[in-house]
Coordinates of C-alpha atoms in Angstrom, one line a residue:
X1 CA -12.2 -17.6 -78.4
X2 CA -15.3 -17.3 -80.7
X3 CA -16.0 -13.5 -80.4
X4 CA -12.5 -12.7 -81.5
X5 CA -12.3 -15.0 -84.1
X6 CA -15.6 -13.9 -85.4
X7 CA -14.4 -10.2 -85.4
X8 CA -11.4 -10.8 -87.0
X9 CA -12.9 -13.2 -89.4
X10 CA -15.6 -10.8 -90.3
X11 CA -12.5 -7.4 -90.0
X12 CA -10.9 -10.0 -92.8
X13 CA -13.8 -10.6 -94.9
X14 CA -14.6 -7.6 -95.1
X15 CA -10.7 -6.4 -96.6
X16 CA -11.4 -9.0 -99.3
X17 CA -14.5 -7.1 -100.3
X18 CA -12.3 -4.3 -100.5
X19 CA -13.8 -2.5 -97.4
X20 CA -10.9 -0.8 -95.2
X21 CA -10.6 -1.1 -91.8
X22 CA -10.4 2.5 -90.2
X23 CA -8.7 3.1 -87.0
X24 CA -11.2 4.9 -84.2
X25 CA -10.4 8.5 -84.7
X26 CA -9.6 9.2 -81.1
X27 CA -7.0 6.7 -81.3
X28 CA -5.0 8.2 -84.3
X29 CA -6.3 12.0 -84.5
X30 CA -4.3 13.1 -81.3
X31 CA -0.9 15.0 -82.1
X32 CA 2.0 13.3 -80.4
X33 CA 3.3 14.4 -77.3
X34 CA 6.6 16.5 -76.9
X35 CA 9.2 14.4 -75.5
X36 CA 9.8 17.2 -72.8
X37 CA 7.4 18.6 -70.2
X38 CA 9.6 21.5 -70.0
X39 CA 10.2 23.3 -73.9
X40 CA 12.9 25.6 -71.9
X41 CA 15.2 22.9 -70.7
X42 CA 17.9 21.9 -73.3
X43 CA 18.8 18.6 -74.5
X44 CA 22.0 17.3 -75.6
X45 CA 22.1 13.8 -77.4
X46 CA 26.4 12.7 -77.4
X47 CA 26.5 10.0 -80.2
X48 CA 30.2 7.9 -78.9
X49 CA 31.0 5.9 -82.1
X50 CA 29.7 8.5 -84.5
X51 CA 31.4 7.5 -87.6
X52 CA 30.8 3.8 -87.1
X53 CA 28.2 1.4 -89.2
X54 CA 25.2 1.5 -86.5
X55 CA 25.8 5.2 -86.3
X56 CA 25.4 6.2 -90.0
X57 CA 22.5 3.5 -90.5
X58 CA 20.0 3.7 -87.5
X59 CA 21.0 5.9 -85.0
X60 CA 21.6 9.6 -87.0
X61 CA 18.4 8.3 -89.7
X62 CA 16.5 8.1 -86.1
X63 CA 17.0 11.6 -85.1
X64 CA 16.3 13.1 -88.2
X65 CA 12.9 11.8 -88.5
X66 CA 12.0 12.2 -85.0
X67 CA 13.1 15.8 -85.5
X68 CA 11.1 15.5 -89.0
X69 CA 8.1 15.0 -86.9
X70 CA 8.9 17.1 -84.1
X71 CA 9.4 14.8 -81.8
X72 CA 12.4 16.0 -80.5
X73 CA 12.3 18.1 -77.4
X74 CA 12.4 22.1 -79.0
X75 CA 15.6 22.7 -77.7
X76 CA 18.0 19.5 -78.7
X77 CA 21.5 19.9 -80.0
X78 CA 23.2 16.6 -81.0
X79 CA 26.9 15.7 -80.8
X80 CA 28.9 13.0 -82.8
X81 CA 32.0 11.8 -81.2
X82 CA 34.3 9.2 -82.6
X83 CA 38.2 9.0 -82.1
X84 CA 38.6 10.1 -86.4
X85 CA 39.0 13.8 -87.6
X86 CA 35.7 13.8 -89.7
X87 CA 33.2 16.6 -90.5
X88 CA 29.6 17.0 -90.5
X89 CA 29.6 17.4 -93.7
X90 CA 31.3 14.0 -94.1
X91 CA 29.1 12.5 -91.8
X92 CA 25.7 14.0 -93.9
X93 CA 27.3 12.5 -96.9
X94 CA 27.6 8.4 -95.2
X95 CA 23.9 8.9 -93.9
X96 CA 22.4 10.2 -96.7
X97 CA 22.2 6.7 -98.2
X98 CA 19.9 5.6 -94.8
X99 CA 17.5 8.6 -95.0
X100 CA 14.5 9.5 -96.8
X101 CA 13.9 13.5 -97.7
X102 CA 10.8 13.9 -99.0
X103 CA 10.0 16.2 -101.7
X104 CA 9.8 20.0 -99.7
X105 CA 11.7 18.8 -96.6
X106 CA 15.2 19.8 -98.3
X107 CA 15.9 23.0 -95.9
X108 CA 14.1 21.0 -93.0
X109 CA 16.8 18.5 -94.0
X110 CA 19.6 21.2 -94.0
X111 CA 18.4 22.2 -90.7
X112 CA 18.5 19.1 -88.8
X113 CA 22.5 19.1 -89.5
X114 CA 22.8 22.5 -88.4
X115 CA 21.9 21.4 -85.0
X116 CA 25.2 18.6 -85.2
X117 CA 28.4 19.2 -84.5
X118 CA 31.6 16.5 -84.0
X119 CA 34.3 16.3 -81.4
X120 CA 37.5 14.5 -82.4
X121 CA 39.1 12.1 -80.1
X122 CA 42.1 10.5 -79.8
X123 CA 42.5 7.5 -77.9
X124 CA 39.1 7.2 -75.8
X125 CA 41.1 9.4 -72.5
X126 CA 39.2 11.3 -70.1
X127 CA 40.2 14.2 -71.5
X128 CA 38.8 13.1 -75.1
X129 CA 35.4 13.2 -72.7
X130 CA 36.3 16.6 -71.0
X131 CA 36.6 18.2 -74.8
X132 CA 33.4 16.6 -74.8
X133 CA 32.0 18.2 -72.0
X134 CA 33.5 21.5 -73.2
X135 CA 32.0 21.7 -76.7
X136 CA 28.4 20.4 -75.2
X137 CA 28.5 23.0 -72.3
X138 CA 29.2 25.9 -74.5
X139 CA 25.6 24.8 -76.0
X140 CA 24.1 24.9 -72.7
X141 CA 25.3 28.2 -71.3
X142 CA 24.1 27.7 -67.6
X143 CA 20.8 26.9 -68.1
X144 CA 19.0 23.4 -67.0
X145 CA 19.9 20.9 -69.3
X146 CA 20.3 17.6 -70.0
X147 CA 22.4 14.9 -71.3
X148 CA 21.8 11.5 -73.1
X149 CA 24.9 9.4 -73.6
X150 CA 24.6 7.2 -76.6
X151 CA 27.2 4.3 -76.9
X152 CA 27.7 3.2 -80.3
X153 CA 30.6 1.2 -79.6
X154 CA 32.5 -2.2 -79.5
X155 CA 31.5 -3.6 -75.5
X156 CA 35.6 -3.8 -75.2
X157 CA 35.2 -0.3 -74.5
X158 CA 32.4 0.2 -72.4
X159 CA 34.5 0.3 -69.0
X160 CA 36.4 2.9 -70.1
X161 CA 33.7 4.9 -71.9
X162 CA 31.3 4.8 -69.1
X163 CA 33.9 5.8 -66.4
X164 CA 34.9 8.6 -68.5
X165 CA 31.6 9.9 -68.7
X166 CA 30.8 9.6 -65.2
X167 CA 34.5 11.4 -64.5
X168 CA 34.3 14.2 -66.8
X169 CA 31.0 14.5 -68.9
X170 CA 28.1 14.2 -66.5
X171 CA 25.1 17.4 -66.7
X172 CA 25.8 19.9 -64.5
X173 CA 22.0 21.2 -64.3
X174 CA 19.7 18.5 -65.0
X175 CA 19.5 14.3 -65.6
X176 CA 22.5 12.5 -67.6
X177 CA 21.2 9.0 -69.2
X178 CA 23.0 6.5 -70.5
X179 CA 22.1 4.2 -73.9
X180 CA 24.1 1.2 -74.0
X181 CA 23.8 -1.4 -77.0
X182 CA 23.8 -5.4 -76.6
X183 CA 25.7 -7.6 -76.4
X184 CA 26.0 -7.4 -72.7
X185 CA 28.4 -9.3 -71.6
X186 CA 29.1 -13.2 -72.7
X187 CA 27.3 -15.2 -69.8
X188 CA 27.1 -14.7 -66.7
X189 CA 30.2 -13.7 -65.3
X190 CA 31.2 -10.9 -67.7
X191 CA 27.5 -9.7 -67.6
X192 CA 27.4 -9.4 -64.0
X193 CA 31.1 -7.9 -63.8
X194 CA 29.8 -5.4 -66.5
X195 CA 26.1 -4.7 -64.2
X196 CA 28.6 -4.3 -61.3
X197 CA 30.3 -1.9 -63.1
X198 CA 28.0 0.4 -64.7
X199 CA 26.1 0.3 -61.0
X200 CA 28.6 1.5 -59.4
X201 CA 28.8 4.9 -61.5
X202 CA 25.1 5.5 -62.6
X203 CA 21.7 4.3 -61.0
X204 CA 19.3 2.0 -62.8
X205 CA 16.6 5.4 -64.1
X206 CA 20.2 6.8 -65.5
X207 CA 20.7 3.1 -67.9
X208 CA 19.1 2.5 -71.0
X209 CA 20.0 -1.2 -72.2
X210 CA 19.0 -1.3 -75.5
X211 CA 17.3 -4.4 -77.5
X212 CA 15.5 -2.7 -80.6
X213 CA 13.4 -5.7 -81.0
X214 CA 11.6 -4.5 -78.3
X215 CA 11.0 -1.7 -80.5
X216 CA 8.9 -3.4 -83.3
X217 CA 5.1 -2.4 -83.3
X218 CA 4.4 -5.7 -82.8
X219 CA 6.2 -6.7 -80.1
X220 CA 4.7 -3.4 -78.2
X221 CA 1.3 -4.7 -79.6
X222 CA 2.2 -8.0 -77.1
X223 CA 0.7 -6.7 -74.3
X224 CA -2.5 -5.0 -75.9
X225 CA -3.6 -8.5 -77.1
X226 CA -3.0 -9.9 -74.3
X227 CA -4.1 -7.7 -71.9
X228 CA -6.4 -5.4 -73.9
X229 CA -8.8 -8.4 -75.2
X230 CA -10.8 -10.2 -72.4
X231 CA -10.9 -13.4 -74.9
X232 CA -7.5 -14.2 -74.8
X233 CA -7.7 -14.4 -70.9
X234 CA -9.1 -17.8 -70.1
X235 CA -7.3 -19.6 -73.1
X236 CA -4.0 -18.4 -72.5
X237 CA -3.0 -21.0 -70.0
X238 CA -1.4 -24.9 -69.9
X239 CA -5.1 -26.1 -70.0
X240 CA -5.5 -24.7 -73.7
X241 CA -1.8 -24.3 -75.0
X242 CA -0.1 -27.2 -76.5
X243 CA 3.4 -25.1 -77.3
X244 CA 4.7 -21.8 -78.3
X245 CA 7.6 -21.1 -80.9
X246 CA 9.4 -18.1 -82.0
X247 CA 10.7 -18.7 -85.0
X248 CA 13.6 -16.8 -86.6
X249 CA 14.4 -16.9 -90.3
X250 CA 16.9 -15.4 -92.2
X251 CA 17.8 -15.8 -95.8
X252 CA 21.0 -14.3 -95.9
X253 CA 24.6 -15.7 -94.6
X254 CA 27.4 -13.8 -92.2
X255 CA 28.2 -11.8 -95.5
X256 CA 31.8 -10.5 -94.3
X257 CA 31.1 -10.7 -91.3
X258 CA 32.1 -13.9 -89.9
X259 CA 34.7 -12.8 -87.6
X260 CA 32.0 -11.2 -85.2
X261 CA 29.2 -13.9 -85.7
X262 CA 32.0 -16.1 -85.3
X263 CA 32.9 -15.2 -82.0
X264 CA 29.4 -15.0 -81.1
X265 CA 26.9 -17.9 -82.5
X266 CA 23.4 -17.5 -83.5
X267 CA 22.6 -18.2 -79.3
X268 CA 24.4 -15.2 -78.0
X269 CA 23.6 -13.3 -81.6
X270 CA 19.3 -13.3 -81.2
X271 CA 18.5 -15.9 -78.7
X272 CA 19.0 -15.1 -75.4
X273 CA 18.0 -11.3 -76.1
X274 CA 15.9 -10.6 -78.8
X275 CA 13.7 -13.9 -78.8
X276 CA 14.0 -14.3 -74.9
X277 CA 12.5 -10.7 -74.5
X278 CA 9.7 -12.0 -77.1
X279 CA 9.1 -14.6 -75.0
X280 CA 8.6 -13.2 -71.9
X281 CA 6.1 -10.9 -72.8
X282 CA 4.7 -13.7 -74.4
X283 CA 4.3 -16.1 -70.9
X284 CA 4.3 -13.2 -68.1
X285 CA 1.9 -12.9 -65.9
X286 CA -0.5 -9.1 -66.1
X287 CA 1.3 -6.7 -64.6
X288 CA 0.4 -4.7 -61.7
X289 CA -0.3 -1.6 -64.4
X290 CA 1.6 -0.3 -67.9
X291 CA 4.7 1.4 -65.7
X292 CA 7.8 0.6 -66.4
X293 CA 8.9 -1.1 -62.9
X294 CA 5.8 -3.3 -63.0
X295 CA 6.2 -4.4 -66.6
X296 CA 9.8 -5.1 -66.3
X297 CA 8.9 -6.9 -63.0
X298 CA 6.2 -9.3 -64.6
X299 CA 9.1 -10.1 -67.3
X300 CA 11.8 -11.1 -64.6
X301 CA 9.3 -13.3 -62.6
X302 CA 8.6 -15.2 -65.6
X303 CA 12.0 -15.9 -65.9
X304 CA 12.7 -16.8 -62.6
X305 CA 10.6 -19.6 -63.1
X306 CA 12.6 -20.8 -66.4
X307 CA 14.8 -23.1 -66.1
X308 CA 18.1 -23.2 -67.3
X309 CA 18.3 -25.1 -70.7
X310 CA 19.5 -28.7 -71.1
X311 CA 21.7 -30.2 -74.0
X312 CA 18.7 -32.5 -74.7
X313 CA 16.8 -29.8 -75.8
X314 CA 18.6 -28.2 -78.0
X315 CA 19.5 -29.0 -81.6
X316 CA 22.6 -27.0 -84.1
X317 CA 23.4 -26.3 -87.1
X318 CA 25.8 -24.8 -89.4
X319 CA 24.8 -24.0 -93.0
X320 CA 27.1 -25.3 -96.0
X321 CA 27.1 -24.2 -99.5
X322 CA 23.7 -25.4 -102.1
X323 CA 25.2 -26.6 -105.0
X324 CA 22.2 -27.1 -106.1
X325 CA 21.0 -23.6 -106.3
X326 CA 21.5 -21.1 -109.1
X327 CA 21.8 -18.3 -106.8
X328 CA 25.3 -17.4 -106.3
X329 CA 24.8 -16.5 -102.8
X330 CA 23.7 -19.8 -102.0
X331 CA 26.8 -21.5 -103.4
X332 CA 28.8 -19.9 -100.7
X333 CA 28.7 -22.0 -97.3
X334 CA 29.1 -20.5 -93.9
X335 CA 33.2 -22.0 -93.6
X336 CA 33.7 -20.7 -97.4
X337 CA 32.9 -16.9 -95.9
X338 CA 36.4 -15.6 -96.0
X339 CA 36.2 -14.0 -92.6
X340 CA 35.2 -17.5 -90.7
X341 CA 38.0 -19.5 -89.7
X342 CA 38.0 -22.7 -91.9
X343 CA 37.4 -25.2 -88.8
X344 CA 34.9 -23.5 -87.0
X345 CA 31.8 -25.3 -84.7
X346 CA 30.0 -21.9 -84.5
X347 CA 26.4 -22.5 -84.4
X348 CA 24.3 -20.6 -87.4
X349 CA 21.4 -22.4 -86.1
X350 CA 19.9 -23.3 -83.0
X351 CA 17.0 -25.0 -81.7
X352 CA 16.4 -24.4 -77.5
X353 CA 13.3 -25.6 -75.6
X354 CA 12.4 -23.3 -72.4
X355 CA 10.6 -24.9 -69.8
X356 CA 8.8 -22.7 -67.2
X357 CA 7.9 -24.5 -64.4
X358 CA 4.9 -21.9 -62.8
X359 CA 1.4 -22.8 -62.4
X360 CA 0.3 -21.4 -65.8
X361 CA 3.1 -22.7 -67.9
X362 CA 4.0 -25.9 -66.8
X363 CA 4.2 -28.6 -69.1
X364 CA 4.1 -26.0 -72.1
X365 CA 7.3 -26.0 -74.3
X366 CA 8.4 -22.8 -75.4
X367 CA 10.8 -23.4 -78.0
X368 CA 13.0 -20.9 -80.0
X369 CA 13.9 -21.3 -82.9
X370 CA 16.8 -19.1 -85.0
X371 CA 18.6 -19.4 -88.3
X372 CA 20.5 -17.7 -90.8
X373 CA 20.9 -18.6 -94.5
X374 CA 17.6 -20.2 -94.1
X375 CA 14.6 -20.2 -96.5
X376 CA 12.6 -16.9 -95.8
X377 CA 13.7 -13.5 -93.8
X378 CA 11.2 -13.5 -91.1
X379 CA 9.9 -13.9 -87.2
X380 CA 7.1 -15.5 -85.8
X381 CA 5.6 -16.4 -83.1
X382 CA 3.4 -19.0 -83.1
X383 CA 1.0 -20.3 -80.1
X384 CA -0.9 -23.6 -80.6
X385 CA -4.0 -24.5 -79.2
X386 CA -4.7 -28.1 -78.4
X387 CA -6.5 -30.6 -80.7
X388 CA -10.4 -30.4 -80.2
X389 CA -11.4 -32.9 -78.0
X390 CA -14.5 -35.6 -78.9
X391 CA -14.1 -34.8 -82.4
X392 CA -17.1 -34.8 -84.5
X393 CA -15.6 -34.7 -87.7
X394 CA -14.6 -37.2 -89.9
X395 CA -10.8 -36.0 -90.2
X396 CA -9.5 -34.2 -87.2
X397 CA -9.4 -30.3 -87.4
X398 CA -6.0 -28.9 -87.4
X399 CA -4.5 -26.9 -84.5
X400 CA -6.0 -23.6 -84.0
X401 CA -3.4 -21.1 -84.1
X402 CA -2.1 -17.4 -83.2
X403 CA 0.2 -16.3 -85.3
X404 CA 2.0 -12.9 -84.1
X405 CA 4.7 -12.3 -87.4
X406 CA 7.6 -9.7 -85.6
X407 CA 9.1 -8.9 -89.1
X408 CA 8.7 -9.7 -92.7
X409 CA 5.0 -8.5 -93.4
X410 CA 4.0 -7.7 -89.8
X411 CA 0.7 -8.7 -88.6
X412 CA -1.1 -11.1 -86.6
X413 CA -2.9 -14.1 -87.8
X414 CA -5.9 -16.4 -86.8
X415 CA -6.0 -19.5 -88.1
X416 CA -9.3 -21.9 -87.7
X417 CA -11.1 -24.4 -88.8
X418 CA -14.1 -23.5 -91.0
X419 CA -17.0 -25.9 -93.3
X420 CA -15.9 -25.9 -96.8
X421 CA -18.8 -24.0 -98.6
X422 CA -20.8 -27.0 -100.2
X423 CA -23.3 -30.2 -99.6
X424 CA -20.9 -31.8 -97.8
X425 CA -19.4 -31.3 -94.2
X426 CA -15.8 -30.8 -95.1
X427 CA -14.2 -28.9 -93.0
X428 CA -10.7 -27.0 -94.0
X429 CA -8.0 -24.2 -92.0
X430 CA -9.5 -20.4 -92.4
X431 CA -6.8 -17.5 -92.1
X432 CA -8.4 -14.5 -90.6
X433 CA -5.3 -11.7 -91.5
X434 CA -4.5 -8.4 -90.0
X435 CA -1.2 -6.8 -91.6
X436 CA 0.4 -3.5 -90.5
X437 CA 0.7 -2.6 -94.0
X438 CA -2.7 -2.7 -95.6
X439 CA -4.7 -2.1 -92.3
X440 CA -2.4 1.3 -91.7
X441 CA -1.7 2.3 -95.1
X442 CA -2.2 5.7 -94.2
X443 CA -0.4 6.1 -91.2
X444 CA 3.7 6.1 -91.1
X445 CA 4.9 3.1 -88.6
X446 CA 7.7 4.5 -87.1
X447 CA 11.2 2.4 -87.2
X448 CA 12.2 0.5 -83.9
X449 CA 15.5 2.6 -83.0
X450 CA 13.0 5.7 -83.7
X451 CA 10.8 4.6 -81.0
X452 CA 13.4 3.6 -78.3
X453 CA 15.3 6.6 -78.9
X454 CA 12.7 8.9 -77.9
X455 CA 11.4 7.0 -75.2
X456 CA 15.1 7.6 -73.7
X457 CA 14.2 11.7 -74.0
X458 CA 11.4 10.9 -72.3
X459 CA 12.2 8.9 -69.2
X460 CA 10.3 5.4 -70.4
X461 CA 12.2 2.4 -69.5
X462 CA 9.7 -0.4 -70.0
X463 CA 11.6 -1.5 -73.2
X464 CA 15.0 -1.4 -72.0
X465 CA 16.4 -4.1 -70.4
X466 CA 16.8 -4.1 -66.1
X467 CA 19.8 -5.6 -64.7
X468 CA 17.9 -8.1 -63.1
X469 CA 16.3 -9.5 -66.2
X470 CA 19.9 -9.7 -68.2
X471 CA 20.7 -11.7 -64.8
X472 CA 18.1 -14.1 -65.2
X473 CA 18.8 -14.3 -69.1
X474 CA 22.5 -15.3 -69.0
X475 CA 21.4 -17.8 -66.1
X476 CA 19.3 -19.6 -68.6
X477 CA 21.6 -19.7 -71.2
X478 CA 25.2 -19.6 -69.9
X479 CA 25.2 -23.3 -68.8
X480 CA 24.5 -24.6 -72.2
X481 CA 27.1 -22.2 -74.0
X482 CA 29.6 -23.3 -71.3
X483 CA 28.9 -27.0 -73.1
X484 CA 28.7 -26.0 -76.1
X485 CA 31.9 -24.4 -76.4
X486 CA 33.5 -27.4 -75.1
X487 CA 32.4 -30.0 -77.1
X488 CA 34.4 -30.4 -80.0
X489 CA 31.2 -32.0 -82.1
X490 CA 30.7 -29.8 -85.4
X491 CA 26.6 -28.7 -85.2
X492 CA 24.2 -30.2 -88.0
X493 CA 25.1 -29.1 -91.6
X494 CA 22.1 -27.9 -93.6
X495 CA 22.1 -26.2 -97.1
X496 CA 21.8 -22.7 -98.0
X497 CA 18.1 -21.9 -98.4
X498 CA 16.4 -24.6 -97.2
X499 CA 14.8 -25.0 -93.5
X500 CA 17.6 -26.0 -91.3
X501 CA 18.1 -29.2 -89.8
X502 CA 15.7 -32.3 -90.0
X503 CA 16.0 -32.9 -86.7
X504 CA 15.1 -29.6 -85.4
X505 CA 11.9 -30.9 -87.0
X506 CA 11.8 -33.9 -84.8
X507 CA 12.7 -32.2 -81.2
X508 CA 9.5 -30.0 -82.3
X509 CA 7.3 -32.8 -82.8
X510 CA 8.8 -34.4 -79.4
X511 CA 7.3 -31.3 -77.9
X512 CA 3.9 -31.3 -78.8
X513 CA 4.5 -28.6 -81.7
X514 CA 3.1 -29.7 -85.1
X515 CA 3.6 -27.7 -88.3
X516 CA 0.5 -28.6 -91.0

């Protein structure tokens, strides 16, 4: 790994002397592409659950800034459903909290809401989707167009709102896809009952399973490191790694919403989607090439070679009030939350170790790691090198690391050992830092929803989830919900704000991961 180190030592060097790191021209100058190929063809995007929380905060802020930046294909009409009498102007006034309108874009603002309108429901019928169909036909007026579905809704209904759609709302002249939002399913029974469903009305180009952590720049960044840097390639293998963690952190608590968590636990929450998709970029083999069918192939071969997870390797936790914080917040333990029944085991912590048993990986643990109420808001993952062999140092080096940080100052890290500057041959860890924010001041990141959303107008599936992947997903983690869920032991209690449990310390050292 010298030449990358070097670079990135030297790229990090140089942003302490104040020097900025510019982007190759050719990389950044081009103007995006239009979603469309075909500027004539019209585009309606039917937002089911328009009035609801997800709605108002990521999905509606989405459009307007991909329309912002002309993104959008030119001729795109969108369409709020939701089973209230509301108006658009009632539905501007709950986004307009979630948006940004810089100075000048006011009448671009105005604009974008022109091109809404909102069909009232009534109790999620088929003929709530014909009056549906009506209002988005009259926009169409015989000419090719096509439909997106988005489903901003509770899973209860996504039987009923998919059949409906397939009954009474599908495009007449042109493609009709489908956006459906996680959870799916519980484990492995309702997922697959759900797959069996949904594949019996649409094919798998028509479904869009969305996990907007597969959104985040870095997680897209995965697979340029990997595959885009010819240093990584020899290292990146059970001869070199000693483990590999994702690390979830949040410093908040259920806040309210205890009833859904709740019902859920931190597993089901982030761990078998968001982190497990993490991982598997992480540990898959190169794809045959950047499509969507081979990416999304390379992902569910890794995970056919993970095995399902074992009660041994997995530690829980439930957070409980910090009396001795002053921050009122942290006073308040997860069974105090008003909304969280006052006996409840639910998990707000977890510790799993994966194990995948290929030629590459085995003997590697891949651990994942996720809390809430914990003492930072941030993800990480973290691959550790071995120790150097025939050490020629008086103290042994620490752990080379990479350090890939997913949210909460994005960027990736090297970490190294380097001589202290001096007469002596101390030797002491080195951080060679590249961070989204400084090293692309100048250029907007987009958000993850904004992103996924227009890869669904423009046909790109390789970060959506394939039914085959969720398959092998809920296979690796059903078995331990299943036991968890019927043991009646309460999980670990650790305070507000502090790291979780001890001994989710301890099952990391017991597999090979050490934190300096």
């Amino acid at each position: 790994m010298n030449a990358l180190l070097l670079v990135l030592v030297c790229l990090d060097a140089a942003a302490r002397r104040g020097l900025a790191y510019v982007p190759h021209a050719s990389r950044s100058a081009a103007k995006p592409a239009s979603a469309s190929n075909d500027d004539s063809a019209r585009h309606s995007f039917v937002l089911l659950g328009a009035t609801g929380d997800l709605s108002k905060r990521e999905i509606y802020p989405s459009l307007w800034y991909l329309y912002r930046e002309q993104l959008l294909p030119k001729n795109t009409r969108i369409f709020g459903y939701a089973r209230r009498q509301r108006t658009i102007d009632y539905l501007r006034g709950t986004v307009e909290p979630y948006v940004t309108v810089n100075p000048g874009e006011e009448e671009l603002y105005d604009q974008f809401w022109q091109l809404n309108s909102y069909v009232a429901g009534s109790d999620g019928s088929e003929e709530d989707y014909r009056n549906v169909d009506r209002a988005v036909s009259q926009f169409e007026d015989g000419e090719e167009a096509n439909r997106i579905f988005y489903l901003a809704l509770p899973p209860a209904v996504f039987v009923n709102s998919t059949r409906n759609i397939k009954a009474a709302a599908m495009a007449k002249n042109g493609w009709t896809r489908v956006v459906l939002e996680k959870p799916f399913g519980r484990d492995s029974e309702s997922s697959d009952e759900l797959s069996r469903h949904v594949s019996s009305l649409f094919t798998e180009d028509q479904l869009y399973r969305m996990d907007h952590f597969l959104g985040y720049e870095v997680v897209q960044n995965i697979l340029t490191l990997r595959f885009g840097n010819r240093i990584f390639t020899p290292a990146w293998n059970n001869e070199n790694i000693a483990s590999i963690e994702m690390d979830f952190r949040e410093n908040f608590g259920v806040e309210g919403r205890g009833s859904f968590f709740d019902a859920n636990n931190i597993i089901r929450d982030v761990m078998q989607n968001h982190l497990l998709q993490i991982m598997s970029l992480i540990a898959m083999e190169r794809p045959k090439s950047n499509s969507s069918d081979d990416i999304r192939d390379a992902k569910v071969d890794l995970l056919r070679y993970t095995k399902a997870i074992v009660m041994d390797d997995v530690v829980l936790g439930q957070y409980v009030a910090n009396t001795d914080s002053q921050d009122p917040r942290e006073r308040i333990g997860y069974r105090d939350d008003p909304t969280v029944p006052d006996h409840s085991n639910t998990s707000t912590f977890a510790l799993t170790v994966l194990r995948v048993e290929n030629e590459r990986w085995r003997g590697v643990p891949f651990i994942i790691r996720a809390g809430k109420s914990l003492n930072v808001n941030q993800t990480d993952v973290i691959v550790q090198f071995k120790n150097v062999p025939d050490n020629l140092f008086g103290s042994q080096p620490i752990r080379n690391k990479l350090v890939i940080r997913v949210k909460g100052s994005e960027g990736i890290q090297v970490k190294i050992m380097s001589k202290v500057p001096g007469y002596k041959n101390d030797i002491e860890e080195i951080v060679a830092d590249f961070n989204y924010e400084e090293d692309y001041k100048n250029k907007r990141i987009p958000e993850a929803y904004q992103k996924l959303i227009l890869n669904v107008f423009e046909g790109s599936q390789s970060n959506f989830v394939r039914s085959d992947e969720l398959k092998e997903a809920w296979r690796i983690f059903t078995p331990i919900l299943y036991e968890i869920e019927n043991n009646t032991t309460r999980p670990i209690e650790y305070k507000f704000g502090t790291t979780g449990p001890k001994e989710a310390d301890e099952m990391e050292r017991r597999n090979n991961f050490l934190r300096n």
